[in-house]
XYZ file of C-alpha atoms in Angstrom:
660
model
C -0.145 0.018 -0.243
C 1.290 3.628 -0.731
C 0.029 6.507 0.455
C 0.298 9.848 -1.327
C -0.049 13.205 1.536
C -1.826 16.691 0.915
C 1.327 18.467 2.697
C 0.991 21.835 3.687
C 4.061 23.688 1.824
C 5.538 27.129 2.696
C 6.109 28.960 -0.109
C 6.969 32.921 0.067
C 5.210 35.950 1.012
C 3.215 36.997 -1.627
C 4.532 40.509 -2.829
C 2.301 43.057 -2.704
C -1.252 40.982 -1.154
C -0.942 43.709 1.685
C -1.604 46.037 -0.951
C -3.930 43.907 -2.957
C -5.815 43.389 -0.197
C -6.340 47.345 1.327
C -7.385 48.016 -2.108
C -9.887 45.438 -2.704
C -11.134 45.628 0.757
C -11.947 49.070 0.980
C -14.167 49.976 -1.719
C -16.632 48.714 0.927
C -16.544 48.632 4.960
C -15.376 45.332 6.820
C -18.136 44.733 9.809
C -17.483 46.269 12.736
C -18.598 44.169 16.583
C -21.328 47.276 16.507
C -22.772 47.371 13.499
C -24.845 43.852 12.007
C -23.197 42.912 8.721
C -25.707 42.453 5.822
C -28.073 39.994 6.358
C -28.421 36.221 4.185
C -30.532 36.320 1.232
C -31.905 33.428 1.548
C -33.636 31.747 5.132
C -32.457 29.230 6.267
C -34.962 25.749 5.746
C -38.201 24.488 7.140
C -37.820 22.377 10.548
C -34.609 24.787 11.848
C -34.567 27.459 14.586
C -32.939 29.257 17.052
C -34.119 30.627 20.464
C -31.635 32.829 22.636
C -31.534 32.305 26.465
C -30.532 34.968 28.325
C -29.742 35.887 31.792
C -31.440 38.492 33.083
C -31.101 37.415 37.548
C -30.387 40.761 39.545
C -26.594 40.602 38.471
C -27.422 41.939 34.708
C -28.080 45.179 37.013
C -24.649 45.510 37.760
C -22.432 48.627 35.918
C -20.055 46.459 33.282
C -17.529 49.505 33.418
C -18.976 50.565 30.483
C -20.888 52.928 32.286
C -23.932 51.336 31.370
C -26.097 48.270 33.415
C -25.171 44.682 31.650
C -28.514 44.098 31.115
C -28.000 47.472 28.726
C -25.542 46.467 27.302
C -27.148 42.335 26.736
C -30.078 44.594 24.727
C -28.271 46.632 21.784
C -26.395 43.117 21.437
C -29.213 41.177 20.684
C -30.515 44.451 18.501
C -27.247 43.176 16.586
C -28.320 39.837 15.949
C -31.120 40.103 14.636
C -30.568 42.582 12.114
C -27.804 40.028 11.155
C -30.223 37.026 10.993
C -31.655 36.527 7.595
C -35.241 37.082 6.595
C -38.302 34.710 8.013
C -35.596 32.527 9.878
C -36.472 31.070 12.917
C -35.767 32.548 16.336
C -37.271 33.240 20.108
C -36.293 34.484 23.293
C -36.290 33.497 26.369
C -35.523 35.019 30.202
C -34.750 33.934 32.858
C -34.172 35.735 36.340
C -36.382 38.453 35.186
C -39.776 37.878 36.666
C -39.151 37.733 40.561
C -36.935 38.336 43.217
C -35.829 34.800 43.794
C -36.919 31.270 42.366
C -35.678 28.223 40.334
C -37.919 28.047 37.568
C -37.733 32.159 37.501
C -37.938 31.648 33.656
C -40.201 32.384 30.154
C -40.823 32.377 26.653
C -40.373 36.230 25.321
C -41.329 35.251 21.985
C -42.532 31.859 20.362
C -39.488 30.503 18.083
C -41.339 31.696 14.169
C -40.284 33.227 11.372
C -37.949 36.449 12.329
C -40.034 39.624 14.015
C -37.106 41.660 14.598
C -38.837 44.333 16.167
C -40.932 42.187 18.500
C -37.856 40.268 19.935
C -35.601 43.678 20.882
C -38.895 44.986 22.408
C -38.894 42.211 24.856
C -35.015 42.263 25.475
C -36.004 46.074 26.089
C -39.273 45.518 28.023
C -36.739 42.640 31.080
C -35.835 44.357 34.370
C -32.759 42.540 36.094
C -34.537 40.586 39.750
C -33.879 37.053 40.331
C -31.245 34.553 40.094
C -30.278 32.388 37.228
C -32.293 29.294 36.787
C -29.532 27.878 34.359
C -30.603 23.611 33.955
C -33.637 24.412 34.038
C -33.867 27.180 31.082
C -32.214 24.771 29.005
C -35.259 22.030 29.295
C -37.453 24.746 28.411
C -35.337 26.473 25.797
C -35.647 22.751 24.577
C -39.206 22.429 24.376
C -39.637 25.716 22.448
C -38.022 24.731 19.289
C -40.833 23.126 16.888
C -40.984 20.379 15.231
C -38.860 18.559 12.960
C -40.641 17.786 10.168
C -40.164 14.620 8.097
C -37.672 14.743 5.948
C -36.901 18.358 7.357
C -33.043 19.395 8.248
C -33.081 23.201 9.615
C -30.679 23.881 12.009
C -32.334 23.604 16.136
C -30.207 25.936 18.219
C -29.737 27.000 21.810
C -27.649 30.395 22.572
C -27.930 31.047 26.116
C -26.182 34.005 27.476
C -24.967 34.120 30.763
C -23.081 36.662 33.296
C -22.535 33.597 35.995
C -23.454 30.637 36.901
C -26.195 28.508 37.844
C -27.399 29.177 41.352
C -30.222 26.387 42.053
C -28.210 23.270 41.849
C -31.017 20.938 40.130
C -31.409 20.495 37.412
C -27.474 20.473 36.834
C -26.610 22.580 33.866
C -23.867 20.261 32.276
C -26.231 16.646 32.702
C -28.934 18.783 30.547
C -27.036 19.747 28.178
C -25.140 16.068 28.048
C -28.878 15.089 27.439
C -30.321 17.656 24.812
C -27.099 16.777 22.728
C -28.096 12.945 23.169
C -31.323 13.522 21.520
C -32.684 12.771 17.826
C -29.887 11.884 16.299
C -27.505 14.489 13.747
C -30.147 15.795 12.006
C -32.366 15.820 15.118
C -29.815 17.235 17.044
C -29.573 20.680 19.462
C -26.460 22.358 19.797
C -25.913 24.427 22.697
C -23.590 27.824 21.986
C -23.306 29.288 25.486
C -21.856 33.164 25.823
C -20.791 34.079 29.146
C -20.492 38.095 29.801
C -17.544 39.302 31.940
C -17.436 36.260 33.609
C -14.634 33.420 35.221
C -13.923 30.613 37.647
C -16.728 28.730 38.116
C -18.624 30.695 36.050
C -16.816 29.794 32.967
C -16.186 26.402 33.720
C -19.589 25.688 33.460
C -20.184 27.553 30.280
C -18.145 25.340 28.820
C -18.679 22.612 29.934
C -22.629 23.400 28.978
C -20.947 24.310 25.484
C -19.198 21.152 25.001
C -22.040 19.195 26.494
C -24.503 20.754 23.794
C -21.990 19.782 20.364
C -22.156 23.841 20.489
C -18.943 26.643 21.132
C -18.389 29.214 24.522
C -17.282 32.652 24.112
C -16.073 35.033 26.021
C -16.989 38.082 26.116
C -15.421 40.543 28.603
C -16.611 44.100 26.866
C -20.412 45.312 25.474
C -18.292 45.417 22.182
C -17.030 41.691 22.941
C -20.904 40.523 23.704
C -22.069 41.821 20.774
C -19.358 40.162 18.855
C -19.662 36.923 20.274
C -23.741 36.771 20.042
C -23.621 37.685 15.783
C -21.130 34.891 15.484
C -22.856 32.097 16.777
C -26.545 32.817 15.747
C -24.359 33.311 12.277
C -23.551 29.975 12.551
C -26.862 28.398 13.767
C -28.432 30.268 10.878
C -25.296 29.020 7.909
C -26.020 25.863 8.797
C -24.323 23.642 5.927
C -27.872 22.628 3.797
C -28.042 19.099 2.751
C -30.342 18.179 0.268
C -30.865 13.850 -0.501
C -33.131 10.786 0.745
C -32.716 9.326 3.583
C -30.877 5.709 3.675
C -29.788 4.078 6.539
C -26.396 2.182 5.593
C -26.193 -1.245 7.075
C -23.190 -1.982 9.296
C -21.836 -4.913 8.051
C -21.270 -6.023 4.548
C -24.537 -8.057 4.117
C -26.653 -5.339 5.573
C -25.230 -2.782 3.006
C -28.387 0.234 1.510
C -28.538 -0.408 -1.432
C -27.807 3.229 -3.635
C -28.184 3.740 -7.550
C -27.413 7.327 -9.084
C -28.831 10.372 -7.045
C -27.961 12.117 -3.581
C -28.897 10.512 -0.295
C -28.236 11.856 4.079
C -27.200 9.397 6.749
C -25.398 10.234 9.799
C -22.809 7.905 11.639
C -21.270 7.568 15.009
C -17.701 8.070 16.619
C -15.901 5.252 15.706
C -18.954 3.421 13.806
C -18.830 2.183 9.568
C -21.537 2.115 7.595
C -22.004 0.026 4.198
C -23.917 0.889 0.702
C -23.922 -0.929 -2.214
C -24.367 -0.247 -6.025
C -25.347 -2.433 -9.062
C -22.783 -1.052 -12.146
C -22.623 -2.303 -15.256
C -18.520 -2.986 -16.965
C -18.527 0.740 -18.956
C -19.593 3.378 -16.429
C -17.626 5.339 -14.413
C -19.426 5.473 -11.409
C -18.342 8.158 -9.020
C -18.971 8.429 -4.591
C -18.942 11.415 -3.158
C -19.282 11.721 0.616
C -19.386 15.082 2.388
C -19.852 14.338 7.145
C -20.709 17.676 8.513
C -19.651 18.115 11.736
C -20.848 20.763 14.093
C -18.763 23.883 12.961
C -15.402 23.968 15.880
C -16.423 21.421 18.482
C -13.444 19.822 19.881
C -12.157 17.200 17.110
C -7.842 16.236 16.819
C -5.336 16.008 14.550
C -6.951 12.412 13.333
C -10.534 12.809 13.842
C -12.171 11.558 9.867
C -14.178 10.086 7.016
C -12.443 7.084 5.817
C -13.566 5.654 2.070
C -13.677 2.369 0.330
C -15.521 0.112 -2.370
C -15.125 -3.282 -2.724
C -16.104 -5.526 -5.818
C -18.002 -8.473 -4.719
C -15.980 -10.718 -6.470
C -14.525 -14.111 -4.656
C -11.816 -11.925 -3.644
C -13.709 -8.893 -2.011
C -10.920 -6.665 -4.002
C -10.199 -3.168 -3.295
C -11.069 -0.632 -6.208
C -10.030 2.443 -4.461
C -9.515 3.959 -0.865
C -9.112 7.587 -0.008
C -9.185 9.385 3.512
C -10.033 12.963 4.932
C -8.805 13.827 7.832
C -9.237 17.245 9.575
C -4.945 16.890 9.993
C -5.938 20.680 12.801
C -7.069 19.838 16.039
C -8.776 23.633 16.434
C -12.387 22.301 15.573
C -14.276 21.201 13.074
C -15.254 22.186 9.761
C -16.949 19.855 6.334
C -15.492 16.633 5.470
C -15.367 15.796 1.374
C -13.649 12.312 -0.102
C -14.996 10.818 -2.803
C -13.794 6.972 -4.262
C -15.122 5.947 -7.858
C -14.953 2.887 -10.365
C -13.400 3.582 -13.172
C -13.030 1.179 -15.422
C -9.425 -0.091 -17.050
C -7.490 1.571 -20.271
C -7.256 -2.777 -21.192
C -10.267 -3.819 -19.515
C -10.010 -7.520 -17.768
C -9.034 -6.307 -14.272
C -10.977 -7.278 -11.415
C -13.284 -4.015 -10.886
C -14.136 -3.803 -15.054
C -16.963 -6.260 -14.412
C -20.184 -5.488 -13.882
C -21.850 -6.185 -10.147
C -22.948 -5.688 -7.453
C -20.420 -2.648 -5.722
C -19.984 -1.973 -1.731
C -18.836 1.497 -0.052
C -17.672 1.646 3.402
C -17.122 4.574 5.546
C -15.770 4.734 8.565
C -15.602 7.708 10.680
C -12.651 7.570 12.832
C -12.724 10.300 15.937
C -9.974 10.445 19.400
C -10.773 9.766 22.841
C -11.717 13.713 23.329
C -13.086 14.894 20.588
C -17.009 15.506 20.660
C -18.808 12.816 19.897
C -21.913 13.704 18.362
C -23.520 12.092 15.207
C -22.340 13.588 11.763
C -24.902 14.101 8.875
C -23.653 11.992 6.185
C -24.602 13.172 2.572
C -23.366 10.406 -0.474
C -23.703 11.958 -3.687
C -24.086 9.196 -6.546
C -22.675 9.658 -10.284
C -22.973 7.521 -13.212
C -20.294 8.440 -16.173
C -20.747 6.973 -19.520
C -17.967 6.356 -21.657
C -16.710 8.071 -24.540
C -19.262 6.657 -28.264
C -18.054 4.186 -30.253
C -14.727 5.592 -32.553
C -13.789 8.552 -30.249
C -10.626 9.087 -29.677
C -9.853 10.970 -26.702
C -7.545 13.728 -27.047
C -4.449 13.313 -24.373
C -3.908 13.566 -21.037
C -3.048 16.972 -19.215
C -0.453 16.868 -16.823
C 1.133 20.782 -16.684
C -0.084 23.443 -15.430
C 1.792 25.699 -17.317
C 2.165 29.569 -16.733
C -0.616 29.137 -14.511
C 1.721 26.572 -11.641
C 3.720 30.462 -11.009
C 3.742 32.292 -8.255
C 3.328 35.366 -9.809
C 0.261 34.055 -12.920
C -1.566 36.692 -14.132
C -5.208 36.681 -11.750
C -7.721 39.623 -11.911
C -7.673 42.678 -10.700
C -11.039 44.152 -11.496
C -13.345 45.854 -8.293
C -14.650 43.723 -6.312
C -17.829 42.551 -6.440
C -19.617 41.112 -3.260
C -21.038 37.689 -3.036
C -22.152 35.553 -0.610
C -21.050 32.182 -0.493
C -22.981 28.588 -0.365
C -23.066 26.778 3.530
C -22.215 23.145 1.134
C -22.977 21.983 -1.997
C -25.898 22.015 -3.147
C -26.015 26.077 -2.799
C -22.353 26.820 -3.708
C -22.432 30.377 -4.521
C -21.696 29.885 -8.808
C -18.702 32.687 -9.964
C -16.866 32.850 -12.636
C -13.680 34.865 -14.246
C -13.080 37.545 -11.747
C -13.353 39.408 -8.372
C -15.361 39.009 -5.316
C -15.558 39.807 -2.710
C -17.176 37.832 0.715
C -16.931 37.445 4.332
C -15.810 34.813 6.645
C -17.292 33.976 10.443
C -14.840 31.371 12.881
C -15.454 27.881 12.074
C -16.805 28.924 9.326
C -16.795 27.328 5.303
C -18.682 29.029 2.075
C -18.732 27.740 -1.106
C -18.259 28.690 -4.570
C -18.476 27.214 -7.861
C -16.698 27.995 -11.622
C -17.363 26.822 -14.546
C -14.449 24.458 -16.888
C -14.738 23.467 -19.944
C -12.580 21.100 -21.749
C -8.653 22.155 -22.104
C -9.982 24.798 -19.599
C -7.602 25.386 -16.596
C -9.188 26.463 -13.176
C -6.503 29.246 -11.087
C -7.742 31.270 -8.191
C -6.277 32.850 -5.162
C -7.787 33.608 -1.630
C -6.779 36.481 -0.083
C -7.819 36.618 3.587
C -8.034 40.571 5.235
C -5.509 42.341 7.249
C -8.031 41.868 10.720
C -7.463 44.352 13.806
C -6.475 42.544 16.655
C -7.646 42.487 20.095
C -5.582 43.679 23.208
C -3.865 40.357 24.042
C -4.869 38.537 21.706
C -1.075 38.361 20.145
C 0.821 35.249 19.710
C -2.989 33.394 18.780
C -3.305 31.939 15.966
C -5.768 30.594 13.146
C -5.460 28.756 9.939
C -6.933 29.806 7.130
C -7.421 27.692 3.756
C -9.323 26.301 0.902
C -10.250 23.465 -0.921
C -11.834 22.051 -4.544
C -13.545 19.683 -5.575
C -14.651 18.176 -9.020
C -17.691 17.729 -10.140
C -18.090 14.474 -8.214
C -16.737 15.851 -5.176
C -13.563 14.768 -5.633
C -10.397 16.539 -3.918
C -7.856 17.876 -6.719
C -4.080 17.871 -5.001
C -2.558 21.184 -4.467
C 0.000 20.535 -6.670
C 2.750 23.360 -6.693
C 0.360 25.769 -4.436
C -0.682 26.443 -0.895
C -3.520 26.186 0.473
C -3.612 26.288 3.595
C -1.911 29.129 5.640
C -1.333 30.346 9.369
C -3.384 33.008 10.108
C -2.474 35.781 13.005
C -4.872 38.642 11.738
C -1.911 39.860 8.082
C -3.496 39.169 5.299
C -2.510 36.544 3.571
C -3.197 33.885 0.391
C -3.955 30.040 -0.504
C -3.917 29.962 -3.746
C -4.681 26.180 -5.544
C -5.782 25.451 -9.407
C -5.675 23.148 -12.362
C -3.991 21.455 -14.884
C -6.651 21.239 -18.121
C -9.463 19.127 -18.322
C -8.847 16.198 -19.909
C -10.809 12.964 -20.159
C -7.189 10.589 -20.236
C -6.606 12.250 -16.989
C -8.271 9.277 -15.407
C -5.063 7.184 -16.113
C -2.746 9.851 -14.757
C -0.997 9.225 -11.516
C -0.777 12.494 -9.895
C -3.245 14.037 -6.879
C -3.932 17.124 -9.241
C -4.899 15.505 -12.640
C -6.185 12.368 -12.176
C -9.578 14.455 -10.861
C -9.240 16.857 -14.129
C -10.815 14.174 -15.775
C -14.209 16.310 -16.744
C -15.557 19.434 -17.523
C -18.313 20.682 -15.833
C -18.663 22.664 -11.802
C -15.524 22.777 -9.779
C -16.777 23.542 -6.540
C -14.115 25.647 -3.972
C -14.775 26.157 -0.698
C -12.962 28.317 2.126
C -13.004 27.772 5.417
C -11.819 30.583 9.020
C -10.232 28.084 11.966
C -12.165 28.881 15.615
C -9.142 30.527 16.810
C -10.440 33.259 14.834
C -12.694 34.125 17.449
C -10.282 34.536 19.675
C -7.783 37.280 18.124
C -10.447 39.088 15.532
C -12.196 42.255 17.077
C -14.129 42.174 14.053
C -17.115 40.363 14.106
C -16.718 38.280 10.575
C -12.728 38.462 8.665
C -12.699 40.169 4.282
C -11.677 37.811 1.999
C -11.519 38.602 -1.837
C -11.276 35.313 -4.391
C -9.688 36.544 -7.386
C -10.824 33.270 -10.198
C -9.981 32.731 -13.860
C -10.517 29.963 -16.126
C -7.939 29.649 -18.613
C -7.642 28.321 -21.697
C -10.167 27.812 -24.909
C -12.417 25.960 -24.657
C -13.043 22.369 -26.551
C -16.235 21.466 -27.440
C -15.242 17.828 -26.075
C -13.541 15.426 -24.667
C -12.442 13.736 -28.523
C -8.960 14.260 -30.088
C -8.609 17.471 -32.496
C -12.036 19.242 -30.444
C -12.493 22.362 -32.554
C -13.593 25.296 -29.704
C -16.364 25.201 -28.351
C -19.403 28.141 -29.033
C -19.730 30.581 -26.526
C -21.627 31.088 -24.171
C -20.488 34.624 -22.786
C -19.813 33.148 -19.798
C -18.462 34.616 -16.049
C -20.785 35.909 -13.330
C -24.127 33.754 -12.295
C -23.431 30.905 -15.832
C -20.746 29.592 -13.616
C -18.092 30.395 -16.170
C -16.242 30.007 -19.356
C -16.979 26.596 -19.824
C -19.936 24.364 -17.336
C -22.419 24.911 -19.798
C -20.402 24.124 -23.369
C -18.720 21.865 -21.392
C -21.785 19.752 -20.623
C -23.177 19.753 -23.954
C -19.901 18.880 -25.661
C -19.635 15.898 -24.149
C -22.829 14.793 -25.113
C -22.176 15.067 -28.327
C -19.235 12.953 -28.117
C -20.174 10.335 -25.293
C -23.342 8.855 -23.493
C -22.926 10.504 -20.072
C -25.683 10.599 -17.384
C -24.682 13.454 -15.341
C -27.225 13.580 -12.782
C -29.234 17.144 -11.482
C -28.282 17.462 -8.129
C -25.073 19.844 -6.484
C -24.818 21.139 -10.611
C -24.053 17.888 -11.544
C -22.465 14.291 -9.358
C -20.478 12.363 -12.419
C -16.914 13.403 -12.044
C -14.350 11.804 -9.260
C -11.414 9.791 -9.233
C -9.172 7.492 -10.725
C -9.577 3.580 -9.517
C -6.394 1.748 -9.319
C -5.224 -0.702 -11.562
C -4.383 -4.432 -11.092
C -6.056 -6.869 -8.696
C -5.582 -5.382 -4.877
C -3.501 -2.485 -5.630
C -4.789 0.522 -4.224
C -3.954 4.347 -2.361
C -5.062 5.902 -0.350
C -5.523 10.014 0.272
C -5.462 12.089 2.945
C -7.769 14.848 1.352
C -7.195 17.700 4.701
C -4.262 19.970 5.373
C -4.298 22.154 8.190
C -1.156 21.962 9.566
C 0.346 25.981 10.878
C 2.849 27.620 7.037
C 5.385 26.757 9.697
C 5.547 23.602 10.670
C 7.479 20.985 8.252
C 5.554 19.278 5.967
C 4.703 15.666 4.567
C 6.016 14.820 1.619
C 4.025 14.025 -1.187
C 5.127 10.006 -2.348
C 5.400 10.142 -6.146
C 2.710 8.102 -7.332
C 2.465 3.484 -7.240
C 3.903 2.709 -10.428
C 0.223 1.021 -11.774
C -1.536 2.240 -14.074
C -4.674 3.484 -13.546
C -3.552 4.543 -10.190
C -3.810 7.393 -8.115
């Protein structure tokens, strides 16, 4: 067995990155701790919602050091939160300690969890007068009941956001035990997330709030002052509203080979627990390529270990159970969870006659690795199954394209036009369509945004993500996070780094992450390099951009700005065959997904019998079958080492024709 590692290569600093970022970001202000960012344009899916639980105990009447009381600062912070949430997002407000001078059941639902009514929530907070005790455990129990029942098939995110300036004063029920109980109910799609914000807390109160967040599969945020309170509340609330938007039919993978769940081309939803292995089965013919893309979606930012992740294997059901392909995706960082994606494929070999060329039943296994100290919540799984039929008889494909050419140079020219403001998607299903140009977005700590770009036959994608020069908080010197991007084929296979650096250490100073592809060629499937094999068909390529959770410890603004410089190089060809003429130009760019996507698909239809799934912009595509017998390669598709650490070196390939 040979293992190829995607190393985090250290590259020289970009000349002029700071100047370019300053120019690009100057066209519009970044959000500040008190100015609410623009609300997302689309409401969240049904079945989800957020209930804010606000401490209104007697201590909230104390001065917060700014000349205002804690409750006055909380009112202002809640106002910025609701202004930043998307229209219609189900949001409610529960208070405790507001109605009686004492009592461990003193909590009430001030605003039900319904379509967002900003004025009603602000009015309710304005009426709160701090009086009583701090029954956190009891208030959490009631808040869980406030959230709407999930309708059948609904996949919305359900969150509790607790704000407190002290620890529970009632003792029973124990808040950490309540959080643990709530976190264990409902499985992956029905589970609650509990985020906590400690307003000017320390000692036991801080420990308790951190425990609640850990047991509730959420995050704890420190808020030492009023500005921090507004900033951290916005981050937690927007992460809830901007959760990954799933798509697919429910399926329950088997816990062993014999119970494998049958899947056909389409998209499916399942879940997986720590240490668990799920099995699926598909009937494949002897000629078509088949792709199985798996996306695991933990709660953003929850504790994970370096080696946590998913491991995929595809087996034939011949007498030997031949392993046809294997890939794994690990976090390779311990800051906190983010979406993980990998793909395995069955691609018939060039000559035929190999064990994995035969028609029959194939088995896909998905295994989750998880360290003892990692978050134990079940992870939702999104499984995309695609089929790509072979080229039509008599079509000779163009030769493979393995060289980046000038696009592989660090100084390769990228667009420098005025940036256009966009909002990236939450995942593959709502990825924002962009084309060549300069685009500006923003990222919360622990957030991942998704985009898609059309790339046609013979074309190559090249892009750079520039992370802003971020004002940092006092006392945050030396705290770092990561700023990263990943690139996926139409079949969700990870495209290797090649000569680029896709993950960088981030201290709030300008950094840039680069990626790109070689030219798209049908014959790339028979190459061995990780950066070449997935680039085997025209269509929509997906870019993800991530910011590490630790950025919440030093970033002064609610979100940090990013600029994407995107280009699609080369003349698009009308199809994959050798000598194919240039494709007709459709205008390209912008919402049409760039220069290549539409014509690439049209050209493929002329020369092949592709069955491309109409899900997530087309699911066909992917990674390559490892040649004869049981020969296979495992690729680790995540790397989040700080830029200063020594990278793992990429292996040179396994020498097996058709291998990766």
